[in-house]
Amino acid sequence: MKLINFSSINHQFVAVFCVNIISLAHGSSIGWLSPFLPILLSEASPLATGKISMDEASWIGALLCAGGICGCAVYGSLATRCGRKTTILLLAVPHIGFWLCVIFADYVYHLYLARFLAGATGGGLYIIVPLFVAEIADPAIRGRLGAILPLAVSMGIFNGFVAGTFIHHTYIPFCMLSLSAIFFLTVIALPETPLSLLKVSRITDAEASFRFYKNVSENAVDNKIKEDFRKVQEQQMKSQSREEKLQFKDFTTPAAKKGFVIGIGLMLLTQFCGCFAFVNYTATIFKESGSELDPNISAIVLGMVQIFGTYTSTIFVDRAGRKTLLLISSIGAATGLILMGTYSFFKFQGYALAFLDWVPVATLSLVIYISSVGILALPYIVLTEVLPSKIRAVGSSFCLVTISISAFVILKAMPILMTSIQLFGCLWLFAGFCIIGAIFIALVVPETKGKVLDDDVPTTKDVQPGTPTV
């Protein structure tokens, strides 16, 4: 396999980094809850109505996912109607709304709305950013570029943990709003994706965009670029000539059915492994585990571990492959959850485990790290690779609605489950789901490394940069 010519792809990296500023900002809004929730549950609550109840806390957690369902529907439709770039820019609207609600919150209902808006941002984010990456990235680096999304979210969560621990909660929203301004100013300078422009017959602009993302000057004479762009045009024309509008039969083809099974299965695994609940309730979980270490400091350690895990994914996703990392991740997460559940069980039984205070941080760090390598980072990449191109936008929206619904169930049930079956019961339950997920991955999920995203082109293992992608 030839070495990658980075001069031909550096614009792709720059574009994806700019787009993922909103991912970083969204992660900060998720991480904000962990250090802030104990304050809301205490007498020091800044709300006019005083401290909130555990039931209200569970609604603050769960409404993120209700917003995600709405975001999936709205941004999935916008992605088709308005193009990728415009839809990405519109992600800033609910995100800014989130922080404004936090700034002016006097009642718990204001925080309900805030979390709903944060969820809408996330729902749109996980649809439109992978589509944008799929349409501008060369196949040889698509996995690495796609993994920047979960990496940026992980960094944002860590940012939220640190800010919530060391900065007074009244100042945090004003600091975070600056990210939205940076995001808007950088993304607005990027061109629309070539495919979005071809779909509205803007041929000249599409070629200019294609050259930009290949880092080739508009005036440069490059026969290979012209030939690659011509192939993309032909593929797009074939796609449009089949049928202009989606029909029900498009969703019932063997490829579509298999894509939906894989997509929905992986989306469910990302939630039922329990990691998203851990991120939202990190400080509370460490407190319930019986560890005497500071819960907020433990959460910061966990956030740092998540960054390293996601970064590991970016390194190996195009080397080891998607399926291998997903399998390792599922089995490793199950192991860590069983170990932490066992510690929590013996602590609950009254055993003196002060000398093992490090176990909750170590085992949960293992779970978050190994999950970030695979089952938290890669399903969104695999989703765009297993769905046929014609239904990719709508299919992605449908699968992400599934993840929002399952996340809502988990976040709403987690505080209740920790009371009814205790923390150890929750951990063992999540471990069981990880084992089921590993079996599903082994038997059903194909390897998609290096796949060219076009229905007429077979999957290849050694695709070089410069191959046109659709």
Tab-separated table of C-alpha atoms in Angstrom:
chain	number	residue	atom	x	y	z
A	1	MET	CA	0.000	0.000	0.000
A	2	LYS	CA	1.385	3.410	-0.968
A	3	LEU	CA	2.132	6.084	1.590
A	4	ILE	CA	-0.481	8.797	1.927
A	5	ASN	CA	0.325	12.112	0.269
A	6	PHE	CA	-0.641	14.471	3.069
A	7	SER	CA	-0.382	17.550	0.868
A	8	SER	CA	-3.483	16.299	-0.967
A	9	ILE	CA	-5.575	15.813	2.173
A	10	ASN	CA	-4.579	18.597	4.575
A	11	HIS	CA	-7.645	20.647	3.623
A	12	GLN	CA	-9.779	17.669	4.622
A	13	PHE	CA	-8.169	17.618	8.067
A	14	VAL	CA	-8.569	21.380	8.493
A	15	ALA	CA	-12.234	21.245	7.464
A	16	VAL	CA	-13.039	18.372	9.815
A	17	PHE	CA	-11.264	20.088	12.719
A	18	CYS	CA	-13.243	23.296	12.092
A	19	VAL	CA	-16.556	21.430	11.898
A	20	ASN	CA	-15.801	19.571	15.132
A	21	ILE	CA	-15.426	22.745	17.172
A	22	ILE	CA	-19.176	22.360	17.738
A	23	SER	CA	-18.502	18.762	18.858
A	24	LEU	CA	-16.065	20.090	21.453
A	25	ALA	CA	-18.632	22.655	22.582
A	26	HIS	CA	-21.372	20.010	22.767
A	27	GLY	CA	-19.140	17.747	24.865
A	28	SER	CA	-18.641	20.616	27.312
A	29	SER	CA	-22.403	20.938	27.709
A	30	ILE	CA	-22.621	17.211	28.522
A	31	GLY	CA	-19.711	17.304	30.980
A	32	TRP	CA	-21.206	20.356	32.704
A	33	LEU	CA	-23.882	18.193	34.365
A	34	SER	CA	-21.613	15.879	36.370
A	35	PRO	CA	-20.067	18.504	38.708
A	36	PHE	CA	-23.196	20.692	38.687
A	37	LEU	CA	-25.756	18.013	39.585
A	38	PRO	CA	-24.501	17.498	43.183
A	39	ILE	CA	-24.851	21.265	43.682
A	40	LEU	CA	-28.440	21.171	42.419
A	41	LEU	CA	-29.192	18.295	44.818
A	42	SER	CA	-27.762	20.210	47.782
A	43	GLU	CA	-28.875	23.178	49.848
A	44	ALA	CA	-26.441	25.308	47.812
A	45	SER	CA	-28.641	24.986	44.703
A	46	PRO	CA	-28.724	28.304	42.763
A	47	LEU	CA	-32.360	27.747	41.707
A	48	ALA	CA	-35.032	29.981	43.226
A	49	THR	CA	-36.944	26.873	44.323
A	50	GLY	CA	-33.951	25.415	46.189
A	51	LYS	CA	-32.525	21.925	45.834
A	52	ILE	CA	-34.046	19.497	43.351
A	53	SER	CA	-35.349	15.984	43.993
A	54	MET	CA	-33.795	12.778	42.635
A	55	ASP	CA	-36.752	12.417	40.258
A	56	GLU	CA	-36.130	15.917	38.891
A	57	ALA	CA	-32.435	15.056	38.555
A	58	SER	CA	-33.328	12.011	36.471
A	59	TRP	CA	-35.458	14.202	34.170
A	60	ILE	CA	-32.554	16.648	33.737
A	61	GLY	CA	-30.429	13.707	32.662
A	62	ALA	CA	-32.999	12.030	30.420
A	63	LEU	CA	-34.328	15.079	28.550
A	64	LEU	CA	-31.001	15.302	26.737
A	65	CYS	CA	-32.131	12.249	24.802
A	66	ALA	CA	-35.621	13.576	24.112
A	67	GLY	CA	-33.919	16.551	22.492
A	68	GLY	CA	-31.724	14.106	20.592
A	69	ILE	CA	-34.792	12.504	19.006
A	70	CYS	CA	-36.015	15.918	17.870
A	71	GLY	CA	-32.538	16.856	16.636
A	72	CYS	CA	-32.275	13.662	14.596
A	73	ALA	CA	-35.564	14.360	12.835
A	74	VAL	CA	-34.958	18.068	12.212
A	75	TYR	CA	-31.330	17.923	11.160
A	76	GLY	CA	-31.808	14.744	9.155
A	77	SER	CA	-34.385	16.601	7.058
A	78	LEU	CA	-32.233	19.740	6.831
A	79	ALA	CA	-29.229	17.701	5.684
A	80	THR	CA	-31.159	16.647	2.582
A	81	ARG	CA	-32.904	19.949	1.893
A	82	CYS	CA	-30.296	22.573	2.817
A	83	GLY	CA	-26.978	20.835	2.216
A	84	ARG	CA	-24.306	19.727	4.651
A	85	LYS	CA	-22.584	23.050	5.406
A	86	THR	CA	-25.736	25.051	6.179
A	87	THR	CA	-27.053	22.266	8.395
A	88	ILE	CA	-23.768	22.136	10.305
A	89	LEU	CA	-23.876	25.900	10.898
A	90	LEU	CA	-27.422	25.582	12.266
A	91	LEU	CA	-26.108	23.306	15.034
A	92	ALA	CA	-25.010	26.470	16.822
A	93	VAL	CA	-28.633	27.587	17.350
A	94	PRO	CA	-29.755	25.006	19.971
A	95	HIS	CA	-26.271	24.952	21.503
A	96	ILE	CA	-26.358	28.689	22.193
A	97	GLY	CA	-29.919	28.248	23.475
A	98	PHE	CA	-28.640	25.673	25.994
A	99	TRP	CA	-26.169	28.043	27.606
A	100	LEU	CA	-28.656	30.939	27.620
A	101	CYS	CA	-31.137	28.740	29.511
A	102	VAL	CA	-28.422	27.861	32.040
A	103	ILE	CA	-27.513	31.529	32.493
A	104	PHE	CA	-31.105	32.631	33.169
A	105	ALA	CA	-32.333	29.488	34.961
A	106	ASP	CA	-34.422	30.169	38.077
A	107	TYR	CA	-36.505	27.003	38.013
A	108	VAL	CA	-35.797	23.367	37.240
A	109	TYR	CA	-37.979	23.641	34.113
A	110	HIS	CA	-35.403	26.014	32.630
A	111	LEU	CA	-32.794	23.282	33.032
A	112	TYR	CA	-35.185	20.778	31.427
A	113	LEU	CA	-35.334	23.040	28.370
A	114	ALA	CA	-31.569	23.533	28.449
A	115	ARG	CA	-30.868	19.807	28.373
A	116	PHE	CA	-33.479	19.307	25.647
A	117	LEU	CA	-31.671	21.879	23.488
A	118	ALA	CA	-28.301	20.249	24.239
A	119	GLY	CA	-29.783	16.958	23.080
A	120	ALA	CA	-31.050	18.546	19.866
A	121	THR	CA	-27.505	19.707	19.147
A	122	GLY	CA	-26.157	16.209	19.749
A	123	GLY	CA	-28.868	14.554	17.682
A	124	GLY	CA	-28.020	16.745	14.712
A	125	LEU	CA	-24.289	16.504	15.334
A	126	TYR	CA	-24.107	12.726	15.026
A	127	ILE	CA	-26.059	12.818	11.764
A	128	ILE	CA	-24.558	15.668	9.812
A	129	VAL	CA	-20.865	15.539	10.772
A	130	PRO	CA	-20.359	11.881	9.692
A	131	LEU	CA	-22.160	12.679	6.416
A	132	PHE	CA	-19.911	15.681	5.847
A	133	VAL	CA	-16.795	13.599	6.541
A	134	ALA	CA	-17.984	10.755	4.294
A	135	GLU	CA	-18.431	13.168	1.379
A	136	ILE	CA	-15.088	14.999	1.576
A	137	ALA	CA	-12.684	12.332	2.900
A	138	ASP	CA	-10.448	9.994	0.937
A	139	PRO	CA	-11.203	6.344	1.821
A	140	ALA	CA	-7.727	5.743	3.267
A	141	ILE	CA	-8.237	8.382	5.996
A	142	ARG	CA	-12.014	8.398	6.357
A	143	GLY	CA	-11.848	6.378	9.568
A	144	ARG	CA	-9.367	8.742	11.185
A	145	LEU	CA	-11.317	11.819	10.145
A	146	GLY	CA	-14.561	10.241	11.349
A	147	ALA	CA	-13.016	9.438	14.734
A	148	ILE	CA	-12.276	13.145	15.322
A	149	LEU	CA	-15.987	13.621	16.185
A	150	PRO	CA	-15.997	11.363	19.276
A	151	LEU	CA	-12.510	12.613	20.177
A	152	ALA	CA	-13.731	16.223	20.166
A	153	VAL	CA	-16.813	15.281	22.217
A	154	SER	CA	-14.561	13.466	24.729
A	155	MET	CA	-12.314	16.519	25.010
A	156	GLY	CA	-15.391	18.663	25.533
A	157	ILE	CA	-16.685	16.394	28.301
A	158	PHE	CA	-13.299	16.618	30.006
A	159	ASN	CA	-13.444	20.392	29.585
A	160	GLY	CA	-16.866	20.399	31.265
A	161	PHE	CA	-15.578	18.277	34.167
A	162	VAL	CA	-12.583	20.563	34.757
A	163	ALA	CA	-14.522	23.802	34.365
A	164	GLY	CA	-17.288	22.595	36.685
A	165	THR	CA	-14.751	21.645	39.341
A	166	PHE	CA	-12.482	24.706	39.325
A	167	ILE	CA	-14.642	27.560	37.943
A	168	HIS	CA	-17.720	28.961	39.669
A	169	HIS	CA	-20.847	27.727	37.899
A	170	THR	CA	-22.077	31.254	37.084
A	171	TYR	CA	-19.048	31.970	34.868
A	172	ILE	CA	-18.922	28.706	32.924
A	173	PRO	CA	-21.670	29.499	30.308
A	174	PHE	CA	-19.968	32.739	29.258
A	175	CYS	CA	-16.656	30.919	28.710
A	176	MET	CA	-18.305	28.155	26.682
A	177	LEU	CA	-20.276	30.494	24.412
A	178	SER	CA	-17.011	31.702	22.884
A	179	LEU	CA	-16.627	28.280	21.208
A	180	SER	CA	-19.834	28.864	19.250
A	181	ALA	CA	-18.482	32.113	17.828
A	182	ILE	CA	-15.197	30.458	16.783
A	183	PHE	CA	-17.119	27.569	15.221
A	184	PHE	CA	-19.346	29.850	13.136
A	185	LEU	CA	-16.500	32.047	11.878
A	186	THR	CA	-14.378	29.079	10.751
A	187	VAL	CA	-17.055	26.856	9.204
A	188	ILE	CA	-18.700	29.654	7.232
A	189	ALA	CA	-15.443	29.996	5.258
A	190	LEU	CA	-15.532	26.347	4.118
A	191	PRO	CA	-17.094	25.325	0.783
A	192	GLU	CA	-20.131	23.062	0.619
A	193	THR	CA	-19.384	19.391	-0.102
A	194	PRO	CA	-19.058	18.499	-3.812
A	195	LEU	CA	-21.958	16.027	-3.674
A	196	SER	CA	-24.354	18.534	-2.128
A	197	LEU	CA	-23.520	20.990	-4.902
A	198	LEU	CA	-23.908	18.366	-7.630
A	199	LYS	CA	-27.362	17.486	-6.310
A	200	VAL	CA	-28.518	21.053	-7.067
A	201	SER	CA	-26.670	21.141	-10.428
A	202	ARG	CA	-24.011	23.654	-9.369
A	203	ILE	CA	-21.330	21.925	-11.439
A	204	THR	CA	-18.713	24.698	-11.419
A	205	ASP	CA	-18.989	25.205	-7.651
A	206	ALA	CA	-18.878	21.437	-7.130
A	207	GLU	CA	-15.608	21.154	-9.060
A	208	ALA	CA	-14.149	24.072	-7.100
A	209	SER	CA	-15.158	22.372	-3.860
A	210	PHE	CA	-13.705	19.061	-5.048
A	211	ARG	CA	-10.405	20.781	-5.847
A	212	PHE	CA	-10.397	22.564	-2.466
A	213	TYR	CA	-10.760	19.337	-0.493
A	214	LYS	CA	-8.080	17.707	-2.690
A	215	ASN	CA	-5.876	20.797	-2.127
A	216	VAL	CA	-5.543	21.511	-5.846
A	217	SER	CA	-5.697	25.077	-7.138
A	218	GLU	CA	-8.690	25.984	-9.294
A	219	ASN	CA	-6.355	27.182	-12.047
A	220	ALA	CA	-4.023	24.191	-11.909
A	221	VAL	CA	-4.152	21.765	-14.823
A	222	ASP	CA	-4.480	18.318	-13.257
A	223	ASN	CA	-5.865	15.603	-15.490
A	224	LYS	CA	-6.218	13.134	-12.627
A	225	ILE	CA	-8.368	15.557	-10.632
A	226	LYS	CA	-10.515	16.238	-13.698
A	227	GLU	CA	-10.959	12.502	-14.254
A	228	ASP	CA	-11.788	11.864	-10.589
A	229	PHE	CA	-14.358	14.659	-10.591
A	230	ARG	CA	-15.887	13.334	-13.810
A	231	LYS	CA	-16.315	9.927	-12.155
A	232	VAL	CA	-18.017	11.529	-9.164
A	233	GLN	CA	-20.358	13.351	-11.561
A	234	GLU	CA	-21.202	10.138	-13.374
A	235	GLN	CA	-21.881	8.305	-10.121
A	236	GLN	CA	-24.122	11.124	-8.913
A	237	MET	CA	-26.022	11.185	-12.239
A	238	LYS	CA	-26.554	7.423	-12.059
A	239	SER	CA	-27.848	7.764	-8.522
A	240	GLN	CA	-30.297	10.503	-9.526
A	241	SER	CA	-31.409	8.666	-12.671
A	242	ARG	CA	-32.499	5.614	-10.701
A	243	GLU	CA	-35.199	7.588	-8.896
A	244	GLU	CA	-35.494	11.158	-7.739
A	245	LYS	CA	-37.530	10.412	-4.629
A	246	LEU	CA	-37.122	7.843	-1.913
A	247	GLN	CA	-39.694	5.076	-1.902
A	248	PHE	CA	-40.506	2.413	0.663
A	249	LYS	CA	-38.825	-0.269	-1.465
A	250	ASP	CA	-35.515	1.567	-1.092
A	251	PHE	CA	-35.589	0.613	2.586
A	252	THR	CA	-36.431	-3.057	1.951
A	253	THR	CA	-33.508	-4.078	-0.249
A	254	PRO	CA	-31.157	-6.703	1.260
A	255	ALA	CA	-28.380	-4.099	1.621
A	256	ALA	CA	-30.725	-1.647	3.363
A	257	LYS	CA	-32.103	-4.288	5.746
A	258	LYS	CA	-28.651	-5.467	6.719
A	259	GLY	CA	-27.484	-1.882	7.158
A	260	PHE	CA	-30.385	-1.122	9.486
A	261	VAL	CA	-29.795	-4.250	11.573
A	262	ILE	CA	-26.109	-3.414	11.980
A	263	GLY	CA	-26.757	0.285	12.600
A	264	ILE	CA	-29.491	-0.201	15.177
A	265	GLY	CA	-27.570	-3.004	16.902
A	266	LEU	CA	-24.452	-0.865	17.302
A	267	MET	CA	-26.463	2.179	18.388
A	268	LEU	CA	-28.130	0.148	21.149
A	269	LEU	CA	-24.748	-1.169	22.281
A	270	THR	CA	-23.325	2.342	22.692
A	271	GLN	CA	-26.035	3.083	25.266
A	272	PHE	CA	-26.590	-0.256	26.982
A	273	CYS	CA	-22.882	-0.598	27.736
A	274	GLY	CA	-23.691	2.123	30.314
A	275	CYS	CA	-20.864	4.523	29.436
A	276	PHE	CA	-23.078	7.466	28.497
A	277	ALA	CA	-24.868	7.169	31.842
A	278	PHE	CA	-21.496	7.062	33.603
A	279	VAL	CA	-20.434	10.290	31.860
A	280	ASN	CA	-23.628	12.094	32.906
A	281	TYR	CA	-23.649	10.819	36.482
A	282	THR	CA	-19.896	10.380	37.014
A	283	ALA	CA	-19.529	12.206	40.339
A	284	THR	CA	-22.697	10.589	41.714
A	285	ILE	CA	-21.552	7.086	40.665
A	286	PHE	CA	-18.158	7.474	42.311
A	287	LYS	CA	-19.885	8.643	45.498
A	288	GLU	CA	-22.251	5.653	45.430
A	289	SER	CA	-19.381	3.222	44.755
A	290	GLY	CA	-18.090	3.791	48.281
A	291	SER	CA	-14.775	5.267	47.180
A	292	GLU	CA	-13.417	7.949	49.496
A	293	LEU	CA	-11.640	9.747	46.669
A	294	ASP	CA	-13.048	13.145	45.640
A	295	PRO	CA	-15.855	12.418	43.123
A	296	ASN	CA	-15.137	15.464	40.933
A	297	ILE	CA	-11.403	14.721	40.740
A	298	SER	CA	-12.240	11.108	39.886
A	299	ALA	CA	-14.531	12.414	37.121
A	300	ILE	CA	-11.691	14.517	35.697
A	301	VAL	CA	-9.436	11.454	35.633
A	302	LEU	CA	-12.197	9.592	33.826
A	303	GLY	CA	-12.583	12.389	31.279
A	304	MET	CA	-8.865	12.316	30.535
A	305	VAL	CA	-8.967	8.550	30.087
A	306	GLN	CA	-11.851	8.927	27.615
A	307	ILE	CA	-9.759	11.318	25.521
A	308	PHE	CA	-6.863	8.850	25.390
A	309	GLY	CA	-9.238	6.038	24.462
A	310	THR	CA	-10.814	7.989	21.622
A	311	TYR	CA	-7.393	9.102	20.385
A	312	THR	CA	-6.291	5.471	20.351
A	313	SER	CA	-9.284	4.785	18.137
A	314	THR	CA	-8.178	7.444	15.636
A	315	ILE	CA	-4.757	5.761	15.389
A	316	PHE	CA	-5.919	2.193	14.870
A	317	VAL	CA	-9.297	2.523	13.125
A	318	ASP	CA	-7.740	2.456	9.636
A	319	ARG	CA	-5.092	-0.085	10.628
A	320	ALA	CA	-6.699	-2.747	12.785
A	321	GLY	CA	-10.136	-2.175	11.258
A	322	ARG	CA	-13.568	-1.374	12.661
A	323	LYS	CA	-14.709	-4.903	13.560
A	324	THR	CA	-11.553	-5.832	15.471
A	325	LEU	CA	-11.683	-2.698	17.620
A	326	LEU	CA	-15.410	-3.148	18.281
A	327	LEU	CA	-14.846	-6.735	19.466
A	328	ILE	CA	-11.919	-5.845	21.727
A	329	SER	CA	-13.897	-2.906	23.099
A	330	SER	CA	-17.030	-4.918	23.941
A	331	ILE	CA	-15.150	-7.733	25.694
A	332	GLY	CA	-12.884	-5.305	27.580
A	333	ALA	CA	-15.828	-3.185	28.747
A	334	ALA	CA	-17.650	-6.276	30.031
A	335	THR	CA	-14.559	-7.313	32.003
A	336	GLY	CA	-14.169	-3.891	33.623
A	337	LEU	CA	-17.873	-3.647	34.506
A	338	ILE	CA	-17.826	-7.077	36.156
A	339	LEU	CA	-14.760	-6.117	38.229
A	340	MET	CA	-16.224	-2.797	39.404
A	341	GLY	CA	-19.574	-4.432	40.111
A	342	THR	CA	-17.838	-7.021	42.267
A	343	TYR	CA	-16.034	-4.300	44.256
A	344	SER	CA	-19.288	-2.397	44.728
A	345	PHE	CA	-21.057	-5.583	45.858
A	346	PHE	CA	-18.515	-6.362	48.599
A	347	LYS	CA	-18.528	-2.726	49.689
A	348	PHE	CA	-22.321	-2.877	49.941
A	349	GLN	CA	-22.037	-6.028	52.057
A	350	GLY	CA	-19.968	-4.102	54.599
A	351	TYR	CA	-16.487	-5.408	53.882
A	352	ALA	CA	-13.601	-3.063	54.807
A	353	LEU	CA	-12.081	-2.149	51.433
A	354	ALA	CA	-10.324	1.106	52.277
A	355	PHE	CA	-7.063	-0.293	50.880
A	356	LEU	CA	-8.855	-0.797	47.535
A	357	ASP	CA	-10.166	2.766	47.172
A	358	TRP	CA	-8.405	2.979	43.825
A	359	VAL	CA	-10.507	0.158	42.326
A	360	PRO	CA	-13.576	2.233	41.260
A	361	VAL	CA	-11.430	4.800	39.450
A	362	ALA	CA	-9.201	2.130	37.881
A	363	THR	CA	-11.981	-0.172	36.705
A	364	LEU	CA	-14.310	2.562	35.464
A	365	SER	CA	-11.330	4.161	33.713
A	366	LEU	CA	-10.681	0.812	32.018
A	367	VAL	CA	-14.323	0.634	30.919
A	368	ILE	CA	-14.343	4.189	29.556
A	369	TYR	CA	-10.960	3.775	27.837
A	370	ILE	CA	-11.699	0.485	26.127
A	371	SER	CA	-15.232	1.603	25.211
A	372	SER	CA	-13.890	4.818	23.682
A	373	VAL	CA	-11.546	2.772	21.503
A	374	GLY	CA	-14.481	0.988	19.875
A	375	ILE	CA	-18.123	0.891	20.907
A	376	LEU	CA	-18.394	4.611	21.708
A	377	ALA	CA	-16.388	5.967	18.768
A	378	LEU	CA	-16.854	3.663	15.786
A	379	PRO	CA	-20.599	2.940	15.379
A	380	TYR	CA	-21.149	6.366	13.788
A	381	ILE	CA	-18.418	5.657	11.234
A	382	VAL	CA	-19.680	2.151	10.488
A	383	LEU	CA	-23.238	3.460	10.129
A	384	THR	CA	-22.364	5.653	7.132
A	385	GLU	CA	-20.434	2.756	5.597
A	386	VAL	CA	-23.088	0.030	5.815
A	387	LEU	CA	-26.115	2.043	4.633
A	388	PRO	CA	-26.691	2.365	0.845
A	389	SER	CA	-25.924	5.875	-0.390
A	390	LYS	CA	-29.499	6.660	-1.433
A	391	ILE	CA	-30.928	6.154	2.068
A	392	ARG	CA	-27.824	7.153	4.031
A	393	ALA	CA	-29.140	10.469	5.402
A	394	VAL	CA	-32.628	9.175	6.283
A	395	GLY	CA	-31.275	5.845	7.519
A	396	SER	CA	-28.730	7.564	9.757
A	397	SER	CA	-31.520	9.689	11.244
A	398	PHE	CA	-33.611	6.606	11.981
A	399	CYS	CA	-30.731	4.763	13.651
A	400	LEU	CA	-29.835	7.814	15.730
A	401	VAL	CA	-33.443	8.116	16.902
A	402	THR	CA	-32.942	4.600	18.260
A	403	ILE	CA	-29.875	5.710	20.197
A	404	SER	CA	-31.744	8.718	21.585
A	405	ILE	CA	-34.658	6.595	22.775
A	406	SER	CA	-32.373	4.027	24.415
A	407	ALA	CA	-30.264	6.791	26.002
A	408	PHE	CA	-33.441	8.375	27.401
A	409	VAL	CA	-34.417	5.046	28.978
A	410	ILE	CA	-30.942	4.543	30.473
A	411	LEU	CA	-30.539	8.081	31.853
A	412	LYS	CA	-34.057	8.149	33.309
A	413	ALA	CA	-33.741	4.682	34.830
A	414	MET	CA	-30.169	4.936	36.155
A	415	PRO	CA	-30.908	6.886	39.386
A	416	ILE	CA	-33.888	4.593	40.059
A	417	LEU	CA	-31.904	1.415	39.341
A	418	MET	CA	-29.099	2.514	41.658
A	419	THR	CA	-31.714	2.608	44.423
A	420	SER	CA	-33.562	-0.617	43.574
A	421	ILE	CA	-30.804	-3.024	42.447
A	422	GLN	CA	-27.879	-0.960	43.726
A	423	LEU	CA	-24.859	0.168	41.745
A	424	PHE	CA	-23.391	-3.324	41.493
A	425	GLY	CA	-26.603	-4.609	39.917
A	426	CYS	CA	-26.468	-1.853	37.285
A	427	LEU	CA	-22.853	-2.631	36.479
A	428	TRP	CA	-23.460	-6.358	36.063
A	429	LEU	CA	-26.501	-5.631	33.906
A	430	PHE	CA	-24.427	-3.414	31.600
A	431	ALA	CA	-21.720	-6.106	31.468
A	432	GLY	CA	-24.320	-8.577	30.208
A	433	PHE	CA	-25.302	-6.210	27.396
A	434	CYS	CA	-21.623	-5.834	26.407
A	435	ILE	CA	-21.272	-9.618	26.119
A	436	ILE	CA	-24.387	-9.779	23.923
A	437	GLY	CA	-22.921	-6.931	21.850
A	438	ALA	CA	-19.652	-8.801	21.345
A	439	ILE	CA	-21.545	-11.825	20.015
A	440	PHE	CA	-23.555	-9.563	17.674
A	441	ILE	CA	-20.390	-7.918	16.329
A	442	ALA	CA	-18.665	-11.255	15.772
A	443	LEU	CA	-21.594	-12.778	13.886
A	444	VAL	CA	-23.252	-9.867	12.052
A	445	VAL	CA	-21.010	-6.806	11.635
A	446	PRO	CA	-18.724	-6.835	8.522
A	447	GLU	CA	-15.334	-5.169	8.243
A	448	THR	CA	-15.753	-1.850	6.372
A	449	LYS	CA	-12.169	-0.557	6.480
A	450	GLY	CA	-11.268	1.088	3.150
A	451	LYS	CA	-14.763	0.708	1.707
A	452	VAL	CA	-15.586	3.092	-1.155
A	453	LEU	CA	-18.929	4.698	-0.402
A	454	ASP	CA	-20.703	4.042	-3.658
A	455	ASP	CA	-23.196	1.274	-4.435
A	456	ASP	CA	-21.609	0.527	-7.821
A	457	VAL	CA	-18.065	0.108	-6.517
A	458	PRO	CA	-17.061	-3.025	-4.593
A	459	THR	CA	-15.303	-2.860	-1.246
A	460	THR	CA	-11.531	-2.858	-1.547
A	461	LYS	CA	-8.846	-3.282	1.058
A	462	ASP	CA	-6.207	-1.017	-0.387
A	463	VAL	CA	-7.889	2.159	-1.534
A	464	GLN	CA	-5.493	5.036	-2.103
A	465	PRO	CA	-6.089	8.720	-1.398
A	466	GLY	CA	-7.500	10.414	-4.436
A	467	THR	CA	-10.100	7.737	-5.115
A	468	PRO	CA	-13.412	9.564	-5.596
A	469	THR	CA	-15.873	8.905	-2.799
A	470	VAL	CA	-19.621	9.257	-2.861
